[in-house]
Short mmCIF file of C-alpha atoms and ligand atoms in Angstrom, two decimals:
data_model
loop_
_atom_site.label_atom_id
_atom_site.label_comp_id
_atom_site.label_asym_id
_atom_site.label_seq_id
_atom_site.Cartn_x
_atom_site.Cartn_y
_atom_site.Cartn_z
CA UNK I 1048 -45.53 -30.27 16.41
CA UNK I 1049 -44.48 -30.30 12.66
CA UNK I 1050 -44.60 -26.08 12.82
CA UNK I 1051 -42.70 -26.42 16.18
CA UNK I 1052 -40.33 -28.59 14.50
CA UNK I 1053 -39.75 -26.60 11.48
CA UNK I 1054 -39.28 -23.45 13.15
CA UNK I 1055 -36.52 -25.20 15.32
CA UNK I 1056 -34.71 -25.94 12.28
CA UNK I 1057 -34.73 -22.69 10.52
CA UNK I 1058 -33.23 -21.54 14.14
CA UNK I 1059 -30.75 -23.77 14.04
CA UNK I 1060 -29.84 -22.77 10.57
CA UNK I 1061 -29.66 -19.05 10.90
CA UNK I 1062 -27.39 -19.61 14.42
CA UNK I 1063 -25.50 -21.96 12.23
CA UNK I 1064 -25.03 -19.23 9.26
CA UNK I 1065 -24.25 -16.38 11.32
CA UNK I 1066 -21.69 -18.20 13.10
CA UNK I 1067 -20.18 -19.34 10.15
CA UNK I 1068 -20.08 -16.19 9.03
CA UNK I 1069 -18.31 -14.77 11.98
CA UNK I 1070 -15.76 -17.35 11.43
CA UNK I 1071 -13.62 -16.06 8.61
CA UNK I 1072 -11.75 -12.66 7.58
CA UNK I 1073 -10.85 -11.81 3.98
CA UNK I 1074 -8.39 -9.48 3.33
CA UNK I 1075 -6.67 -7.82 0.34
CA UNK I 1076 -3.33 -6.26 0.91
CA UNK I 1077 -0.58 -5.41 -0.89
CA UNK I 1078 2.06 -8.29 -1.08
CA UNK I 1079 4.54 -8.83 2.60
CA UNK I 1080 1.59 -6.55 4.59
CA UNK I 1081 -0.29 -8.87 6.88
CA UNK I 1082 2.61 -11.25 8.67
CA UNK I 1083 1.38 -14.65 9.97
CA UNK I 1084 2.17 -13.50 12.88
CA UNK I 1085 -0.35 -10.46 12.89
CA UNK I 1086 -2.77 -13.46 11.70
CA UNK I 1087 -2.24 -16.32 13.61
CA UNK I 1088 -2.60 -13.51 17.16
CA UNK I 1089 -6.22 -12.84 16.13
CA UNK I 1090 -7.11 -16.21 14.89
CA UNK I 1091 -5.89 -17.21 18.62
CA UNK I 1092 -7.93 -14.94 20.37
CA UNK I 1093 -10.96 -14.28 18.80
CA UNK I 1094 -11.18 -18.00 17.18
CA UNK I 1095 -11.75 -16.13 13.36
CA UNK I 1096 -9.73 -17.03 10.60
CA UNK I 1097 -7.59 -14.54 8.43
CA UNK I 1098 -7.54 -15.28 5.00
CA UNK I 1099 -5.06 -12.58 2.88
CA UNK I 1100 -5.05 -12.65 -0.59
CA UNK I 1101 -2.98 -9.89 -2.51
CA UNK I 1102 -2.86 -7.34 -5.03
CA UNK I 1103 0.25 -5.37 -7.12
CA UNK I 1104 -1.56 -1.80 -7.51
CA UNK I 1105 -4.16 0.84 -6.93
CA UNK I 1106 -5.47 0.30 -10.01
CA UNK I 1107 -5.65 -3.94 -9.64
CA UNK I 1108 -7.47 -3.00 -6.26
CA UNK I 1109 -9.98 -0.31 -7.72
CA UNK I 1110 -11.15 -3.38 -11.16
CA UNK I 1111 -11.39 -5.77 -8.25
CA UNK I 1112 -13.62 -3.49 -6.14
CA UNK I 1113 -15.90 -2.11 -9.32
CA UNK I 1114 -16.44 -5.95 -10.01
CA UNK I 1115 -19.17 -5.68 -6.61
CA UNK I 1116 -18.20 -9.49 -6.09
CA UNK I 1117 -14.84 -9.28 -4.37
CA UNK I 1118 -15.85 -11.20 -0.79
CA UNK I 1119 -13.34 -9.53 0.65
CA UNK I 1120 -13.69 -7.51 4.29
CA UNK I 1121 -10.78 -5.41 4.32
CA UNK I 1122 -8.65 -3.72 2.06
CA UNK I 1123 -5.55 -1.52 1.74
CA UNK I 1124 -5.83 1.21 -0.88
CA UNK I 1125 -2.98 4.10 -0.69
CA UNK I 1126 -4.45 7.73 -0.19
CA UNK I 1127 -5.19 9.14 -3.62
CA UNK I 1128 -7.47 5.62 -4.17
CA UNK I 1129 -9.08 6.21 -0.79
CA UNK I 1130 -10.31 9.55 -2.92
CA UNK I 1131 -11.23 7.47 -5.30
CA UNK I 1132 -13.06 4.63 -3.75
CA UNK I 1133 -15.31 7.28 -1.86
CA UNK I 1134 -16.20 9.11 -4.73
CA UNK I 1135 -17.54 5.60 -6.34
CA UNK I 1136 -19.32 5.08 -3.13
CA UNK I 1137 -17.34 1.87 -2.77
CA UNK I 1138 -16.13 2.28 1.18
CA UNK I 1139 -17.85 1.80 4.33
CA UNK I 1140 -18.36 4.40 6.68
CA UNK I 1141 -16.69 3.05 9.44
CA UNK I 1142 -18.19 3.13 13.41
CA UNK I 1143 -15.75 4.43 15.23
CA UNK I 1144 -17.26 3.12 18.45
CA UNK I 1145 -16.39 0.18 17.29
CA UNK I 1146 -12.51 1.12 16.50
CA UNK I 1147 -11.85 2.96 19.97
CA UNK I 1148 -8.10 2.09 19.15
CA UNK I 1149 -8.18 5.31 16.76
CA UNK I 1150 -7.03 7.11 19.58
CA UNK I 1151 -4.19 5.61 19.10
CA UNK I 1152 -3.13 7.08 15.92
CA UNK I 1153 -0.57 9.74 15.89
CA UNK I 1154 -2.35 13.53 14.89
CA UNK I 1155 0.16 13.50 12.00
CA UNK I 1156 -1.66 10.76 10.25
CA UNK I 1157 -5.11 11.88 11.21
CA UNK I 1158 -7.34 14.32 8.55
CA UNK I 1159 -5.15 13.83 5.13
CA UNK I 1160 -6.41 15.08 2.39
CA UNK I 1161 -8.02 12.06 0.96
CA UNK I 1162 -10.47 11.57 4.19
CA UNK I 1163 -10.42 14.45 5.76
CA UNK I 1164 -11.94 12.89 9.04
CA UNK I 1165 -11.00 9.61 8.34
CA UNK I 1166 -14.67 8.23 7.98
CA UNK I 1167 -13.78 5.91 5.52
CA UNK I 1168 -9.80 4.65 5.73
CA UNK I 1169 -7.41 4.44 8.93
CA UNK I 1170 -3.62 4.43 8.09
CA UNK I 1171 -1.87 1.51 8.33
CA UNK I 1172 1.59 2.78 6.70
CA UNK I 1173 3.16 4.98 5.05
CA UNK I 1174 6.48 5.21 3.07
CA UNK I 1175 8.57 6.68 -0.11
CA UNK I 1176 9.10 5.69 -3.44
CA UNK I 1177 13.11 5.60 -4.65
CA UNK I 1178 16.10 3.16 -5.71
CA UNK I 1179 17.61 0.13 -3.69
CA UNK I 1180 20.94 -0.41 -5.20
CA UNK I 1181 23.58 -3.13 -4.38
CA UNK I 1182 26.54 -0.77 -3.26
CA UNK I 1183 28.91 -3.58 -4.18
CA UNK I 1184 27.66 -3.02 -7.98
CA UNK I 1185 26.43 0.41 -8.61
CA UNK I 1186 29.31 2.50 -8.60
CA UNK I 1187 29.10 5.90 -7.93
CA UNK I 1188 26.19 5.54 -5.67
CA UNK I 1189 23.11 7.49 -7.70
CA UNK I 1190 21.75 10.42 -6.86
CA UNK I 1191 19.38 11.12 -9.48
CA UNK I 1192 16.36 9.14 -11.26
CA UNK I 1193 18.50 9.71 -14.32
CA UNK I 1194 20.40 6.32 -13.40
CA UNK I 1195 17.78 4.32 -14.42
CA UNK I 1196 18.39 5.34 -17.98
CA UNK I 1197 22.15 4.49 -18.28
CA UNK I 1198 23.12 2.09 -20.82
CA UNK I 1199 25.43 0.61 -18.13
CA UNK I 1200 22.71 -1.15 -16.37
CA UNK I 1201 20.80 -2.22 -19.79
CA UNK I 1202 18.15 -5.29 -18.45
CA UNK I 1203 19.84 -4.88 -14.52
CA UNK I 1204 17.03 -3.15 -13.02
CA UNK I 1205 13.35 -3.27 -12.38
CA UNK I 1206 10.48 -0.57 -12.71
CA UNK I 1207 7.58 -0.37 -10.28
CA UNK I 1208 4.54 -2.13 -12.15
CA UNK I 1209 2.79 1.17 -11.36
CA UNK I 1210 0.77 3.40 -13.31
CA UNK I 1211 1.17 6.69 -11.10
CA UNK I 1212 4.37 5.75 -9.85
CA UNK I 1213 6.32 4.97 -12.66
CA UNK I 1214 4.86 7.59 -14.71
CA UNK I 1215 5.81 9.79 -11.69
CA UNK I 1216 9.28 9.17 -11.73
CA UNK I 1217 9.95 9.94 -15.39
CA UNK I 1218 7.73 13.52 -14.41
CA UNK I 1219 10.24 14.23 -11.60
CA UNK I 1220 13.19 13.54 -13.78
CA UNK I 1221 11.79 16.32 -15.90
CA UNK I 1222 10.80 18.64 -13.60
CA UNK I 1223 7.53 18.43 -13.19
CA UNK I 1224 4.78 17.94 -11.00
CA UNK I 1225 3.35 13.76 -10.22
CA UNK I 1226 -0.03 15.46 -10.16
CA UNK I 1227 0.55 17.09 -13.52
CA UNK I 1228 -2.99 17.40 -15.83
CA UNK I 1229 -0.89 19.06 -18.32
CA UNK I 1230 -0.95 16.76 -21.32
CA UNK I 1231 1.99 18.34 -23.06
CA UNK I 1232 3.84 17.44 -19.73
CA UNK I 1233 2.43 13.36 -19.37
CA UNK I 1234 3.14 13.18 -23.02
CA UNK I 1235 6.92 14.34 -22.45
CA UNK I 1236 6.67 11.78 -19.46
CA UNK I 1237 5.43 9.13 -21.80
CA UNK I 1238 8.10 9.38 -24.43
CA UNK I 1239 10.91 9.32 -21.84
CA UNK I 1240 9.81 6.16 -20.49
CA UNK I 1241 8.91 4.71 -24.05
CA UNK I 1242 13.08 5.38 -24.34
CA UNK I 1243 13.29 3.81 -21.16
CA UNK I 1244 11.84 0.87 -22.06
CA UNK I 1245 14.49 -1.56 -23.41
CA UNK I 1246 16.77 -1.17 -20.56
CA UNK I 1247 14.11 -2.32 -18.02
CA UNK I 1248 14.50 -6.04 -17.11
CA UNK I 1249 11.43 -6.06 -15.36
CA UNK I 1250 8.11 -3.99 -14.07
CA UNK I 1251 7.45 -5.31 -11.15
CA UNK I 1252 5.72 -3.86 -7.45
CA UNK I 1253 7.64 -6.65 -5.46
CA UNK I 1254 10.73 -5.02 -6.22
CA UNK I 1255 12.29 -6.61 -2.65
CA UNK I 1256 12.36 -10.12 -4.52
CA UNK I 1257 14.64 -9.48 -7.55
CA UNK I 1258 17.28 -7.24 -4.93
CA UNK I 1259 17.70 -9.95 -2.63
CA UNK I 1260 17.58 -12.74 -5.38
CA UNK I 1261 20.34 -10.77 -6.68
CA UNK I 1262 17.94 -11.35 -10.57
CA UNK I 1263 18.43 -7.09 -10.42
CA UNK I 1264 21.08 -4.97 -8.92
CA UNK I 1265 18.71 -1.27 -9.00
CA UNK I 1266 14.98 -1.14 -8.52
CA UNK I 1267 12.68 1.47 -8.31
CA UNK I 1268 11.02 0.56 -5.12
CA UNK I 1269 9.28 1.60 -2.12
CA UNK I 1270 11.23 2.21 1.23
CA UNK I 1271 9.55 -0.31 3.08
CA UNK I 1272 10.56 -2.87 0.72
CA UNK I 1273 14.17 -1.64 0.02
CA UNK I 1274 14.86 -2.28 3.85
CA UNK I 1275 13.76 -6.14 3.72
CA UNK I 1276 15.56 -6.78 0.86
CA UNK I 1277 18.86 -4.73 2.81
CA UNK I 1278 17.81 -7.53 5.42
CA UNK I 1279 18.47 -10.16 2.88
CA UNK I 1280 21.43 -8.69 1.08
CA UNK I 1281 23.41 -5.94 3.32
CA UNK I 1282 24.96 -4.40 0.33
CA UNK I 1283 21.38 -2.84 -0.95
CA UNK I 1284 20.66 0.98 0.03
CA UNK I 1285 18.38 3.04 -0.50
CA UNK I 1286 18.27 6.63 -1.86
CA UNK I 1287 15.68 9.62 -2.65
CA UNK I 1288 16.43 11.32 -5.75
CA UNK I 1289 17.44 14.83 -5.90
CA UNK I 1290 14.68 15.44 -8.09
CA UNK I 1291 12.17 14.42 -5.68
CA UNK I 1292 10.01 11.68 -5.25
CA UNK I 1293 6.41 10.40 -3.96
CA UNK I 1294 5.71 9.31 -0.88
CA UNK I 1295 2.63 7.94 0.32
CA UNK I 1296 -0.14 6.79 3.20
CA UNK I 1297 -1.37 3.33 2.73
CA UNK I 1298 -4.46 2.41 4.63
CA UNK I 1299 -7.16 -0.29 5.92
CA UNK I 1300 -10.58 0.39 4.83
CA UNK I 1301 -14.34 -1.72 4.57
CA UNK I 1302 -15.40 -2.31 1.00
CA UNK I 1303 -19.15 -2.12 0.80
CA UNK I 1304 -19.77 -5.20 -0.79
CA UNK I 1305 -17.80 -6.69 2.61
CA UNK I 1306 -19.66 -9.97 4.32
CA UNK I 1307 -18.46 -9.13 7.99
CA UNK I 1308 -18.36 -5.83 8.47
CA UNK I 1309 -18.22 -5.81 12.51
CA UNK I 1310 -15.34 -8.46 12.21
CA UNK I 1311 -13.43 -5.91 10.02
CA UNK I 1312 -13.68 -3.58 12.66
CA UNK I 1313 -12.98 -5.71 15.28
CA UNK I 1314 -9.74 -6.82 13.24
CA UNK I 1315 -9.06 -2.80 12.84
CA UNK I 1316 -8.95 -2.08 16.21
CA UNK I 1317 -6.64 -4.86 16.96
CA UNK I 1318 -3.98 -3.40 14.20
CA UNK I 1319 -4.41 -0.56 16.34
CA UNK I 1320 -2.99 -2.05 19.20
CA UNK I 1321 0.27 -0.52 20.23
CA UNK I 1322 1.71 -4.30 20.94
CA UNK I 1323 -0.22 -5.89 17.77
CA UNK I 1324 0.88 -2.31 15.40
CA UNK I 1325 4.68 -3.00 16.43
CA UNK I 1326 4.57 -6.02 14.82
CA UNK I 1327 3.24 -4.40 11.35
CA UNK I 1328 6.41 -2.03 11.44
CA UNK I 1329 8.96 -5.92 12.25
CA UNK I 1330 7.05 -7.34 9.77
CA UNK I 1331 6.72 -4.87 6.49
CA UNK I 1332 10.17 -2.83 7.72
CA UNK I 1333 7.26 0.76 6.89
CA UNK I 1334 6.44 3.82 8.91
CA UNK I 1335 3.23 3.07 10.83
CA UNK I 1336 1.10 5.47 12.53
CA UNK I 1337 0.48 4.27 15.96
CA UNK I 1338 3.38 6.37 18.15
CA UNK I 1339 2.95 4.19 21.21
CA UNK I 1340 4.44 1.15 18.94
CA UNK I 1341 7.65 2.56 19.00
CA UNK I 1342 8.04 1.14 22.62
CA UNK I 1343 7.90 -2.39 20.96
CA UNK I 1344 10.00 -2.24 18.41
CA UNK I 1345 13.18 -3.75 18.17
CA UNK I 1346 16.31 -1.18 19.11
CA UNK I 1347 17.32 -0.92 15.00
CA UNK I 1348 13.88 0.32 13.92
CA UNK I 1349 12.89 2.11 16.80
CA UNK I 1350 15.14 5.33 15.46
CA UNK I 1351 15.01 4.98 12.23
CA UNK I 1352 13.80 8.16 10.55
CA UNK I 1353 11.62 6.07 7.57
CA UNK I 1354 9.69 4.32 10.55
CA UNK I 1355 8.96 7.60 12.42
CA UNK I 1356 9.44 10.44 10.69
CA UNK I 1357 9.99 13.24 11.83
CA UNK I 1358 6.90 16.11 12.19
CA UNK I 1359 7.68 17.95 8.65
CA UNK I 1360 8.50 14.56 6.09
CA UNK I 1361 5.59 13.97 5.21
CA UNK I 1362 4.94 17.14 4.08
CA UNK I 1363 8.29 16.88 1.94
CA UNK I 1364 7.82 14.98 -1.14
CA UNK I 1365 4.63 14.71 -3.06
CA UNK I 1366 1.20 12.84 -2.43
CA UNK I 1367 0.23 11.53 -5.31
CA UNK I 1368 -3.55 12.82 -5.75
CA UNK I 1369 -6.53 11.55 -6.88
CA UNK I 1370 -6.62 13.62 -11.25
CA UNK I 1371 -10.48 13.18 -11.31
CA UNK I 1372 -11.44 13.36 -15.23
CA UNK I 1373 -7.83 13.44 -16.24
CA UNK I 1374 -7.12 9.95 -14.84
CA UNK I 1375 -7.22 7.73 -18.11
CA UNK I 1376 -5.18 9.86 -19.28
CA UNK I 1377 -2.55 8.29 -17.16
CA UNK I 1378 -4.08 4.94 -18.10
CA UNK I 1379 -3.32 5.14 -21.85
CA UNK I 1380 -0.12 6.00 -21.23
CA UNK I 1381 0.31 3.37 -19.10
CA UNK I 1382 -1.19 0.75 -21.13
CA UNK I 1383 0.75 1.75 -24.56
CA UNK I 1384 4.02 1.70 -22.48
CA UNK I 1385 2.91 -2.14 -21.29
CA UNK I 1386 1.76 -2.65 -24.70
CA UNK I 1387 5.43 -1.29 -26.89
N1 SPD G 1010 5.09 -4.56 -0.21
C1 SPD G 1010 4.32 -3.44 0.20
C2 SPD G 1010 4.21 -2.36 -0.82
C3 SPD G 1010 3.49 -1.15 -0.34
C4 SPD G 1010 3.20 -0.24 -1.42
N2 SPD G 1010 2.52 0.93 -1.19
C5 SPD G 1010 2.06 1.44 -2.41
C6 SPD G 1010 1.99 2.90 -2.59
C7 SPD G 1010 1.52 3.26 -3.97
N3 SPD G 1010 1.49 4.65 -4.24
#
């Protein structure tokens, strides 16, 4: 009776556990990604809770993710970290059986360079780097990254808190590639934004907040983000340098130190949802991949060209790509510019 007993506990314990288990969904997304909306519609239906914590870049993800300890289930790395995160064996191979939503995706998100047959990472959005400007203040409207060195807006505007992106913008300005490995070329880059430095009022990733605050009246900022803040303050636009800019693929993948891994599908394949994937594109104001979606948009999004491109844009500007061995090269510039 005692064995009988005992072995009705231990049972009851490991039904207990693996329920528990099934009961909670961590993510880690980049800030304004995951609307409560999105959340609360699969904590209704498939009784799980949704639990999003957030990050500010790539590289913020990537220390989180080397630490083996994160907890977390999903997470959102952009494309050249996808590269990355594979190479360090960090990502799950996922099971597509258990995503049959893929089908969903549109072919010109499928296959990118950074998972060729998207084993590892399924897009979730995509956008461009450039500047949101209040139109009431910054007169002429820019054209060039070379605005964000005039004296005339000394401590008015923000800088991504990005390594590659902000590195990449002082590259463009002079010419050159965001991909560069020529250290003659990231050194020019470095001293340009070493000049660059005292006019900045801030580096920060959220650059939405300090447009619509009104705290800035230029950021460097990503598309998605220069629309909400336009929602907030109808004077901010947006514009892509004539020099060229980055634009990139954001995605959902399993990290392999993930606790529930068949929840993280499950939550995948209801992003991919035409109905559930409409709501991404209300919610974070970027491109998503899921065509059908466009039918549930709202009539002001539905046409606009940074929510669907068209079949050649994202072929138009540059990817920024995983640099292999050269990549703390990048970092030190980075962290001296932090450091100055
Ligand atoms: N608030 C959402 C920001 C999305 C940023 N995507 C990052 C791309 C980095 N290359």
């Amino acid at each position: 009776l005692k064995w009988l007993l005992r072995s009705l506990l231990l049972a009851a314990l490991i039904v207990g556990c693996g329920r528990e288990e099934q009961k909670q969904l961590n993510v880690f997304a980049w800030a304004k990604y995951v609307g409560d909306e999105i959340k609360s519609g699969f904590e209704d239906e498939f009784g799980i809770r949704v639990v999003v914590d957030t990050f500010a870049s790539n590289e913020d993800l990537l220390t989180k993710m080397q630490s083996g300890v994160s907890g977390y289930d999903i997470i959102m790395p952009s494309d050249f970290m996808v590269a990355i995160m594979i190479k360090e064996n960090l990502l799950v191979a996922l099971d597509r059986q258990n995503i049959p939503n893929f089908k969903n995706i549109s072919p010109q998100f499928r296959g990118k360079y950074f998972d060729p047959e998207n084993r590892y990472s399924i897009p979730y959005t995509w956008g461009t780097a450039g500047i949101a400007y209040d139109s009431s203040i910054v007169t002429p409207p820019p054209d060039s990254w070379s605005v964000l060195w005039d004296e005339a807006y000394h401590r008015k505007f923000s800088m991504l808190d990005d390594t590659r992106e902000t590195i990449g913008v002082a590259l463009k300005l002079l010419g050159y590639s965001v991909n560069t490995v020529d250290p003659q070329e990231l050194t020019a880059a470095k001293e340009r934004l070493l000049e660059q430095k005292s006019l900045v009022k801030l580096y920060k990733s959220e650059a939405d907040e300090g447009l619509s605050s009104g705290d800035v009246v230029m950021s460097h900022c990503w598309s998605g983000d220069a629309l909400r803040s336009a929602t907030a303050r109808s004077s901010i636009k947006y514009v892509i340098p004539k020099e060229g800019t980055t634009q990139f693929i954001d995605t959902i993948c399993i990290p392999q130190s993930a606790p529930h891994k068949a929840t993280a599908e499950q939550f995948i394949n209801y992003l991919l949802r035409p109905e559930i994937n409409a709501k991404i594109t209300e919610f974070t104001k970027y491109g998503t991949c899921v065509v059908e979606a466009r039918n549930y948009v709202s009539e002001d999004l539905r046409n606009h060209p940074g929510i669907y491109p068209s079949e050649n844009i994202l072929s138009k500007f540059e990817s920024l790509m995983d640099l292999g061995d050269f990549t703390p090269n990048y970092d030190r510039v980075w962290t001296e510019l932090k450091a100055k």
